[in-house]
PDB file of C-alpha atoms in Angstrom:
ATOM      1  CA  PRO M   1       0.101  -0.396   0.022  1.00  0.00           C
ATOM      2  CA  LYS M   2       3.169   2.475   0.504  1.00  0.00           C
ATOM      3  CA  LEU M   3       4.074   1.776  -3.010  1.00  0.00           C
ATOM      4  CA  ASN M   4       3.247   5.152  -5.532  1.00  0.00           C
ATOM      5  CA  LYS M   5       3.091   2.580  -8.608  1.00  0.00           C
ATOM      6  CA  ILE M   6       2.340  -0.963  -9.104  1.00  0.00           C
ATOM      7  CA  ILE M   7       1.998  -2.835 -12.236  1.00  0.00           C
ATOM      8  CA  CYS M   8       0.223  -5.877 -12.595  1.00  0.00           C
ATOM      9  CA  VAL M   9      -0.383  -8.338 -15.375  1.00  0.00           C
ATOM     10  CA  SER M  10      -4.219  -8.436 -15.862  1.00  0.00           C
ATOM     11  CA  SER M  11      -7.617  -6.387 -14.746  1.00  0.00           C
ATOM     12  CA  LEU M  12      -8.589  -9.528 -12.324  1.00  0.00           C
ATOM     13  CA  SER M  13      -5.287  -9.168 -10.626  1.00  0.00           C
ATOM     14  CA  LYS M  14      -5.458  -5.387 -10.200  1.00  0.00           C
ATOM     15  CA  GLU M  15      -8.801  -6.220  -8.350  1.00  0.00           C
ATOM     16  CA  ASP M  16      -7.401  -8.821  -6.249  1.00  0.00           C
ATOM     17  CA  ILE M  17      -4.737  -6.591  -5.299  1.00  0.00           C
ATOM     18  CA  VAL M  18      -7.273  -3.517  -4.396  1.00  0.00           C
ATOM     19  CA  GLU M  19      -8.938  -5.964  -1.900  1.00  0.00           C
ATOM     20  CA  GLU M  20      -6.477  -8.479  -0.880  1.00  0.00           C
ATOM     21  CA  PHE M  21      -3.895  -5.572   0.100  1.00  0.00           C
ATOM     22  CA  LEU M  22      -5.848  -2.426   0.452  1.00  0.00           C
ATOM     23  CA  VAL M  23      -3.872  -0.627  -2.386  1.00  0.00           C
ATOM     24  CA  GLU M  24      -5.377   2.573  -3.909  1.00  0.00           C
ATOM     25  CA  GLU M  25      -6.661   1.867  -7.214  1.00  0.00           C
ATOM     26  CA  GLY M  26      -5.478   4.762  -9.206  1.00  0.00           C
ATOM     27  CA  ASN M  27      -1.574   3.646  -8.093  1.00  0.00           C
ATOM     28  CA  ILE M  28      -2.097   0.119 -10.106  1.00  0.00           C
ATOM     29  CA  GLU M  29      -1.553   0.375 -13.538  1.00  0.00           C
ATOM     30  CA  VAL M  30      -2.284  -3.030 -15.867  1.00  0.00           C
ATOM     31  CA  ILE M  31       0.093  -4.074 -18.242  1.00  0.00           C
ATOM     32  CA  LEU M  32      -0.491  -7.401 -20.211  1.00  0.00           C
ATOM     33  CA  ASN M  33       2.182  -9.668 -20.192  1.00  0.00           C
ATOM     34  CA  GLY M  34       4.103 -10.121 -23.263  1.00  0.00           C
ATOM     35  CA  ILE M  35       4.938 -13.542 -25.773  1.00  0.00           C
ATOM     36  CA  ASP M  36       7.572 -13.677 -28.035  1.00  0.00           C
ATOM     37  CA  ILE M  37       6.117 -14.166 -30.889  1.00  0.00           C
ATOM     38  CA  ASN M  38       8.751 -14.962 -33.127  1.00  0.00           C
ATOM     39  CA  LYS M  39       9.584 -18.087 -30.942  1.00  0.00           C
ATOM     40  CA  PHE M  40       6.237 -18.924 -30.111  1.00  0.00           C
ATOM     41  CA  VAL M  41       4.643 -19.891 -33.885  1.00  0.00           C
ATOM     42  CA  PRO M  42       2.612 -22.261 -36.213  1.00  0.00           C
ATOM     43  CA  GLY M  43       4.405 -25.513 -36.982  1.00  0.00           C
ATOM     44  CA  PRO M  44       3.848 -27.116 -40.356  1.00  0.00           C
ATOM     45  CA  SER M  45       0.507 -28.999 -39.958  1.00  0.00           C
ATOM     46  CA  ASN M  46       2.517 -32.220 -41.237  1.00  0.00           C
ATOM     47  CA  LEU M  47       3.295 -32.424 -37.693  1.00  0.00           C
ATOM     48  CA  ILE M  48       0.212 -32.637 -35.919  1.00  0.00           C
ATOM     49  CA  GLN M  49      -0.410 -35.806 -34.073  1.00  0.00           C
ATOM     50  CA  LYS M  50      -4.242 -36.953 -34.271  1.00  0.00           C
ATOM     51  CA  ASN M  51      -6.282 -36.463 -31.035  1.00  0.00           C
ATOM     52  CA  LYS M  52      -3.039 -35.254 -29.309  1.00  0.00           C
ATOM     53  CA  ILE M  53      -4.022 -32.730 -26.436  1.00  0.00           C
ATOM     54  CA  ILE M  54      -1.515 -30.465 -24.740  1.00  0.00           C
ATOM     55  CA  THR M  55      -1.797 -28.542 -21.806  1.00  0.00           C
ATOM     56  CA  THR M  56       0.123 -26.679 -19.095  1.00  0.00           C
ATOM     57  CA  ALA M  57      -0.551 -27.453 -15.363  1.00  0.00           C
ATOM     58  CA  SER M  58       1.156 -28.622 -12.261  1.00  0.00           C
ATOM     59  CA  ALA M  59      -0.677 -31.837 -11.242  1.00  0.00           C
ATOM     60  CA  ASP M  60       0.110 -30.782  -7.546  1.00  0.00           C
ATOM     61  CA  ILE M  61      -1.593 -27.473  -7.719  1.00  0.00           C
ATOM     62  CA  PRO M  62      -5.244 -28.117  -7.846  1.00  0.00           C
ATOM     63  CA  LEU M  63      -6.150 -24.326  -9.012  1.00  0.00           C
ATOM     64  CA  LYS M  64      -4.632 -25.453 -12.107  1.00  0.00           C
ATOM     65  CA  GLY M  65      -7.528 -27.980 -12.589  1.00  0.00           C
ATOM     66  CA  LEU M  66      -6.067 -30.686 -14.247  1.00  0.00           C
ATOM     67  CA  LYS M  67      -7.606 -33.449 -12.334  1.00  0.00           C
ATOM     68  CA  PHE M  68     -11.322 -32.547 -14.460  1.00  0.00           C
ATOM     69  CA  LEU M  69      -9.332 -32.791 -17.571  1.00  0.00           C
ATOM     70  CA  VAL M  70      -7.818 -36.460 -16.573  1.00  0.00           C
ATOM     71  CA  GLN M  71     -11.796 -37.309 -15.468  1.00  0.00           C
ATOM     72  CA  ALA M  72     -12.692 -36.383 -18.806  1.00  0.00           C
ATOM     73  CA  LEU M  73     -10.221 -38.507 -20.878  1.00  0.00           C
ATOM     74  CA  PRO M  74     -12.124 -42.056 -20.386  1.00  0.00           C
ATOM     75  CA  LYS M  75     -15.336 -40.443 -21.956  1.00  0.00           C
ATOM     76  CA  ILE M  76     -13.409 -38.877 -24.578  1.00  0.00           C
ATOM     77  CA  LEU M  77     -11.286 -42.007 -25.094  1.00  0.00           C
ATOM     78  CA  THR M  78     -14.469 -43.853 -26.215  1.00  0.00           C
ATOM     79  CA  SER M  79     -14.924 -41.781 -28.910  1.00  0.00           C
ATOM     80  CA  PHE M  80     -11.530 -41.437 -29.959  1.00  0.00           C
ATOM     81  CA  PRO M  81      -9.625 -44.318 -28.793  1.00  0.00           C
ATOM     82  CA  LYS M  82      -5.837 -42.734 -29.732  1.00  0.00           C
ATOM     83  CA  THR M  83      -6.400 -39.792 -27.638  1.00  0.00           C
ATOM     84  CA  THR M  84      -3.285 -38.604 -25.899  1.00  0.00           C
ATOM     85  CA  LEU M  85      -2.158 -36.358 -23.084  1.00  0.00           C
ATOM     86  CA  THR M  86       0.561 -34.320 -22.748  1.00  0.00           C
ATOM     87  CA  VAL M  87       0.939 -32.174 -19.487  1.00  0.00           C
ATOM     88  CA  ILE M  88       3.387 -29.652 -19.658  1.00  0.00           C
ATOM     89  CA  GLY M  89       4.659 -29.814 -15.868  1.00  0.00           C
ATOM     90  CA  LYS M  90       5.920 -31.777 -13.245  1.00  0.00           C
ATOM     91  CA  PRO M  91       4.498 -35.315 -12.703  1.00  0.00           C
ATOM     92  CA  PRO M  92       2.074 -35.678  -9.664  1.00  0.00           C
ATOM     93  CA  SER M  93       3.607 -37.254  -6.345  1.00  0.00           C
ATOM     94  CA  ASN M  94       1.158 -37.884  -3.938  1.00  0.00           C
ATOM     95  CA  SER M  95      -1.452 -36.229  -5.096  1.00  0.00           C
ATOM     96  CA  GLU M  96      -5.212 -36.672  -6.182  1.00  0.00           C
ATOM     97  CA  VAL M  97      -3.960 -36.336  -9.522  1.00  0.00           C
ATOM     98  CA  ALA M  98      -1.529 -39.218  -9.408  1.00  0.00           C
ATOM     99  CA  GLU M  99      -4.637 -41.632  -7.777  1.00  0.00           C
ATOM    100  CA  LEU M 100      -6.884 -40.657 -10.206  1.00  0.00           C
ATOM    101  CA  ILE M 101      -4.612 -41.758 -13.311  1.00  0.00           C
ATOM    102  CA  ASN M 102      -4.115 -45.007 -11.504  1.00  0.00           C
ATOM    103  CA  LYS M 103      -7.909 -45.617 -10.340  1.00  0.00           C
ATOM    104  CA  LEU M 104      -8.673 -44.731 -14.048  1.00  0.00           C
ATOM    105  CA  LYS M 105      -5.582 -46.850 -15.821  1.00  0.00           C
ATOM    106  CA  LEU M 106      -4.548 -43.516 -17.932  1.00  0.00           C
ATOM    107  CA  TYR M 107      -0.760 -44.165 -17.831  1.00  0.00           C
ATOM    108  CA  ASP M 108      -0.096 -44.993 -21.139  1.00  0.00           C
ATOM    109  CA  VAL M 109      -2.907 -42.172 -22.072  1.00  0.00           C
ATOM    110  CA  ILE M 110      -0.803 -39.127 -20.279  1.00  0.00           C
ATOM    111  CA  THR M 111       2.715 -37.822 -20.219  1.00  0.00           C
ATOM    112  CA  PHE M 112       4.189 -35.044 -18.104  1.00  0.00           C
ATOM    113  CA  LYS M 113       7.229 -33.192 -19.546  1.00  0.00           C
ATOM    114  CA  SER M 114       9.263 -30.439 -17.450  1.00  0.00           C
ATOM    115  CA  GLY M 115      12.443 -28.747 -17.491  1.00  0.00           C
ATOM    116  CA  LEU M 116      12.062 -27.875 -20.791  1.00  0.00           C
ATOM    117  CA  SER M 117      13.365 -25.200 -23.457  1.00  0.00           C
ATOM    118  CA  GLU M 118      11.198 -22.545 -24.879  1.00  0.00           C
ATOM    119  CA  GLY M 119      12.445 -25.021 -28.327  1.00  0.00           C
ATOM    120  CA  GLU M 120      11.119 -27.958 -26.885  1.00  0.00           C
ATOM    121  CA  ILE M 121       7.843 -26.204 -25.475  1.00  0.00           C
ATOM    122  CA  VAL M 122       7.432 -25.069 -29.073  1.00  0.00           C
ATOM    123  CA  ASP M 123       7.849 -28.420 -30.450  1.00  0.00           C
ATOM    124  CA  LEU M 124       5.375 -29.958 -27.845  1.00  0.00           C
ATOM    125  CA  TYR M 125       2.712 -27.534 -29.417  1.00  0.00           C
ATOM    126  CA  HIS M 126       3.496 -28.078 -33.084  1.00  0.00           C
ATOM    127  CA  CYS M 127       2.723 -31.857 -32.911  1.00  0.00           C
ATOM    128  CA  SER M 128      -0.729 -30.982 -30.811  1.00  0.00           C
ATOM    129  CA  GLU M 129      -3.946 -30.905 -32.513  1.00  0.00           C
ATOM    130  CA  ILE M 130      -6.077 -29.081 -29.327  1.00  0.00           C
ATOM    131  CA  ALA M 131      -4.793 -27.045 -26.212  1.00  0.00           C
ATOM    132  CA  VAL M 132      -7.172 -27.233 -22.716  1.00  0.00           C
ATOM    133  CA  ILE M 133      -6.796 -24.925 -20.282  1.00  0.00           C
ATOM    134  CA  PRO M 134      -8.764 -26.028 -17.140  1.00  0.00           C
ATOM    135  CA  SER M 135      -7.597 -23.748 -14.744  1.00  0.00           C
ATOM    136  CA  LEU M 136      -9.843 -22.508 -11.751  1.00  0.00           C
ATOM    137  CA  TYR M 137      -7.588 -19.267 -11.654  1.00  0.00           C
ATOM    138  CA  GLU M 138      -4.949 -17.589 -13.266  1.00  0.00           C
ATOM    139  CA  GLY M 139      -3.584 -14.567 -12.936  1.00  0.00           C
ATOM    140  CA  PHE M 140      -2.392 -14.150 -16.447  1.00  0.00           C
ATOM    141  CA  GLY M 141      -2.515 -17.620 -17.956  1.00  0.00           C
ATOM    142  CA  PHE M 142       0.876 -17.967 -19.882  1.00  0.00           C
ATOM    143  CA  GLY M 143      -0.112 -21.296 -21.071  1.00  0.00           C
ATOM    144  CA  ALA M 144      -3.055 -20.355 -23.367  1.00  0.00           C
ATOM    145  CA  GLY M 145      -1.451 -17.423 -24.717  1.00  0.00           C
ATOM    146  CA  GLU M 146       1.497 -19.410 -25.702  1.00  0.00           C
ATOM    147  CA  ALA M 147      -0.825 -22.378 -27.465  1.00  0.00           C
ATOM    148  CA  MET M 148      -2.534 -19.498 -29.262  1.00  0.00           C
ATOM    149  CA  ALA M 149       0.470 -17.964 -30.563  1.00  0.00           C
ATOM    150  CA  CYS M 150       1.591 -21.425 -32.163  1.00  0.00           C
ATOM    151  CA  GLY M 151      -1.607 -21.644 -33.552  1.00  0.00           C
ATOM    152  CA  VAL M 152      -3.163 -24.251 -31.352  1.00  0.00           C
ATOM    153  CA  PRO M 153      -6.963 -24.275 -30.887  1.00  0.00           C
ATOM    154  CA  LEU M 154      -7.903 -23.699 -27.529  1.00  0.00           C
ATOM    155  CA  ILE M 155     -10.464 -24.983 -25.044  1.00  0.00           C
ATOM    156  CA  SER M 156     -10.091 -22.800 -22.080  1.00  0.00           C
ATOM    157  CA  THR M 157     -11.770 -21.798 -19.178  1.00  0.00           C
ATOM    158  CA  HIS M 158     -12.252 -17.759 -18.495  1.00  0.00           C
ATOM    159  CA  SER M 159     -11.158 -18.012 -15.049  1.00  0.00           C
ATOM    160  CA  GLY M 160      -9.424 -15.260 -13.629  1.00  0.00           C
ATOM    161  CA  GLY M 161      -7.112 -13.311 -15.984  1.00  0.00           C
ATOM    162  CA  LEU M 162      -7.850 -16.107 -18.403  1.00  0.00           C
ATOM    163  CA  LYS M 163     -10.948 -14.153 -20.011  1.00  0.00           C
ATOM    164  CA  GLU M 164      -8.403 -11.437 -21.125  1.00  0.00           C
ATOM    165  CA  VAL M 165      -6.074 -13.642 -22.618  1.00  0.00           C
ATOM    166  CA  VAL M 166      -8.441 -15.761 -24.436  1.00  0.00           C
ATOM    167  CA  GLY M 167     -11.050 -13.114 -25.227  1.00  0.00           C
ATOM    168  CA  ASP M 168     -13.236 -14.519 -27.993  1.00  0.00           C
ATOM    169  CA  SER M 169     -10.468 -17.336 -29.661  1.00  0.00           C
ATOM    170  CA  ALA M 170     -11.271 -20.323 -27.146  1.00  0.00           C
ATOM    171  CA  LEU M 171     -13.915 -22.615 -26.742  1.00  0.00           C
ATOM    172  CA  LYS M 172     -15.408 -21.312 -23.499  1.00  0.00           C
ATOM    173  CA  ILE M 173     -15.874 -24.392 -20.623  1.00  0.00           C
ATOM    174  CA  SER M 174     -16.548 -23.427 -17.227  1.00  0.00           C
ATOM    175  CA  PRO M 175     -14.087 -24.265 -14.291  1.00  0.00           C
ATOM    176  CA  SER M 176     -14.317 -27.362 -12.606  1.00  0.00           C
ATOM    177  CA  SER M 177     -17.250 -28.670 -15.552  1.00  0.00           C
ATOM    178  CA  VAL M 178     -15.679 -32.854 -16.581  1.00  0.00           C
ATOM    179  CA  GLN M 179     -18.806 -32.652 -18.933  1.00  0.00           C
ATOM    180  CA  GLU M 180     -18.074 -29.463 -20.667  1.00  0.00           C
ATOM    181  CA  ILE M 181     -14.393 -30.371 -20.935  1.00  0.00           C
ATOM    182  CA  GLU M 182     -15.739 -33.502 -22.448  1.00  0.00           C
ATOM    183  CA  GLU M 183     -18.257 -32.414 -25.102  1.00  0.00           C
ATOM    184  CA  ALA M 184     -15.637 -29.293 -25.946  1.00  0.00           C
ATOM    185  CA  VAL M 185     -12.944 -32.021 -26.817  1.00  0.00           C
ATOM    186  CA  ILE M 186     -14.667 -34.493 -28.657  1.00  0.00           C
ATOM    187  CA  ASN M 187     -16.797 -31.522 -30.616  1.00  0.00           C
ATOM    188  CA  LEU M 188     -13.407 -29.982 -31.705  1.00  0.00           C
ATOM    189  CA  PHE M 189     -11.996 -33.298 -32.631  1.00  0.00           C
ATOM    190  CA  SER M 190     -14.671 -33.647 -34.615  1.00  0.00           C
ATOM    191  CA  ASP M 191     -14.741 -30.213 -36.412  1.00  0.00           C
ATOM    192  CA  ASP M 192     -11.588 -29.199 -39.009  1.00  0.00           C
ATOM    193  CA  LYS M 193     -13.567 -25.913 -39.705  1.00  0.00           C
ATOM    194  CA  LYS M 194     -13.622 -24.786 -36.002  1.00  0.00           C
ATOM    195  CA  LYS M 195     -10.409 -25.725 -35.120  1.00  0.00           C
ATOM    196  CA  LYS M 196      -8.796 -24.122 -38.690  1.00  0.00           C
ATOM    197  CA  GLU M 197     -10.994 -20.853 -37.025  1.00  0.00           C
ATOM    198  CA  LEU M 198      -9.496 -21.029 -34.252  1.00  0.00           C
ATOM    199  CA  SER M 199      -6.047 -21.412 -34.924  1.00  0.00           C
ATOM    200  CA  ILE M 200      -6.357 -18.434 -36.861  1.00  0.00           C
ATOM    201  CA  THR M 201      -8.435 -15.826 -34.063  1.00  0.00           C
ATOM    202  CA  GLY M 202      -5.899 -16.880 -31.740  1.00  0.00           C
ATOM    203  CA  ARG M 203      -2.727 -16.398 -33.228  1.00  0.00           C
ATOM    204  CA  GLN M 204      -3.928 -13.014 -34.312  1.00  0.00           C
ATOM    205  CA  ARG M 205      -5.124 -11.736 -30.965  1.00  0.00           C
ATOM    206  CA  VAL M 206      -1.881 -12.771 -29.525  1.00  0.00           C
ATOM    207  CA  GLU M 207       0.078 -10.603 -32.411  1.00  0.00           C
ATOM    208  CA  THR M 208      -1.931  -7.741 -31.830  1.00  0.00           C
ATOM    209  CA  LYS M 209      -2.233  -7.226 -27.933  1.00  0.00           C
ATOM    210  CA  PHE M 210       0.484  -9.740 -26.467  1.00  0.00           C
ATOM    211  CA  ASP M 211       3.422  -9.049 -28.473  1.00  0.00           C
ATOM    212  CA  TRP M 212       6.507  -8.218 -26.207  1.00  0.00           C
ATOM    213  CA  LYS M 213       7.109  -5.097 -28.252  1.00  0.00           C
ATOM    214  CA  ILE M 214       3.920  -3.876 -27.233  1.00  0.00           C
ATOM    215  CA  ALA M 215       4.293  -4.749 -23.509  1.00  0.00           C
ATOM    216  CA  ALA M 216       7.320  -2.851 -23.737  1.00  0.00           C
ATOM    217  CA  LYS M 217       6.256   0.042 -25.058  1.00  0.00           C
ATOM    218  CA  PHE M 218       3.897   0.454 -21.966  1.00  0.00           C
ATOM    219  CA  TYR M 219       6.558  -0.088 -19.328  1.00  0.00           C
ATOM    220  CA  GLU M 220       8.720   2.321 -20.867  1.00  0.00           C
ATOM    221  CA  SER M 221       5.689   4.927 -20.886  1.00  0.00           C
ATOM    222  CA  SER M 222       5.258   3.933 -17.228  1.00  0.00           C
ATOM    223  CA  PHE M 223       8.594   4.198 -16.244  1.00  0.00           C
ATOM    224  CA  LYS M 224       9.305   7.780 -18.375  1.00  0.00           C
ATOM    225  CA  GLU M 225       6.075   8.847 -16.175  1.00  0.00           C
ATOM    226  CA  VAL M 226       7.505   7.832 -12.479  1.00  0.00           C
ATOM    227  CA  ILE M 227      10.859   9.481 -13.393  1.00  0.00           C
ATOM    228  CA  GLU M 228       9.156  12.542 -14.353  1.00  0.00           C
ATOM    229  CA  THR M 229       6.879  12.777 -11.417  1.00  0.00           C
ATOM    230  CA  PHE M 230      10.284  12.317  -8.850  1.00  0.00           C
ATOM    231  CA  ASN M 231      12.023  14.745 -10.613  1.00  0.00           C
ATOM    232  CA  ASN M 232       9.463  17.479 -10.248  1.00  0.00           C
ATOM    233  CA  GLU M 233       8.927  16.734  -6.954  1.00  0.00           C
ATOM    234  CA  HIS M 234      12.732  16.495  -6.217  1.00  0.00           C
ATOM    235  CA  ASN M 235      13.216  19.906  -7.925  1.00  0.00           C
ATOM    236  CA  LYS M 236      10.584  21.489  -5.918  1.00  0.00           C
ATOM    237  CA  VAL M 237      12.357  20.166  -3.133  1.00  0.00           C
TER     238      VAL M 237
END
């Protein structure tokens, strides 16, 4: 509350800071995070593996909502038996997700990948047919933005800052709804036209709103404003 200037990454996170830390609303500026659109780019269509889903979610953080995606897989597999899920994140320890994977016998369906370079993450996006972000809350939502930048058709909740990231460029699902995940994935796997539409609109949204060059200009302007204010006050003294 004593800071004269705070920068946060979404309007939702600004609201949380005002409420939780009793900060003056006028002292907070929203500058959306940037994504490197020169590294996170769409790949050749021949790399896409049929019925491959990708998500970014730590298995041991309940707010990421991974358990709901895992619970949706059995129904999805009945319609698309070759479905696989790649999770960019650490594998589960003794968590509810680990128990679910064992209970549902999904060991051969789900793969966890962690400690990856940017290039390796991009490669995973390029071979994925769709991305699903089932988070219950996100301050921003880099996973959604990176998938969109790579042209991967996206299914996502609009929880927290995700709403500002995905806009209308993803199929919307309700947080914690297994049924909506099942329906969205099955429908999108079956709809080539919709996949192409989301791929194009997702990439366009990232280019126009989340290019790091755009974020950098806002940061530069904000820093100049603070420096000028400081200098003016100092000169008065």
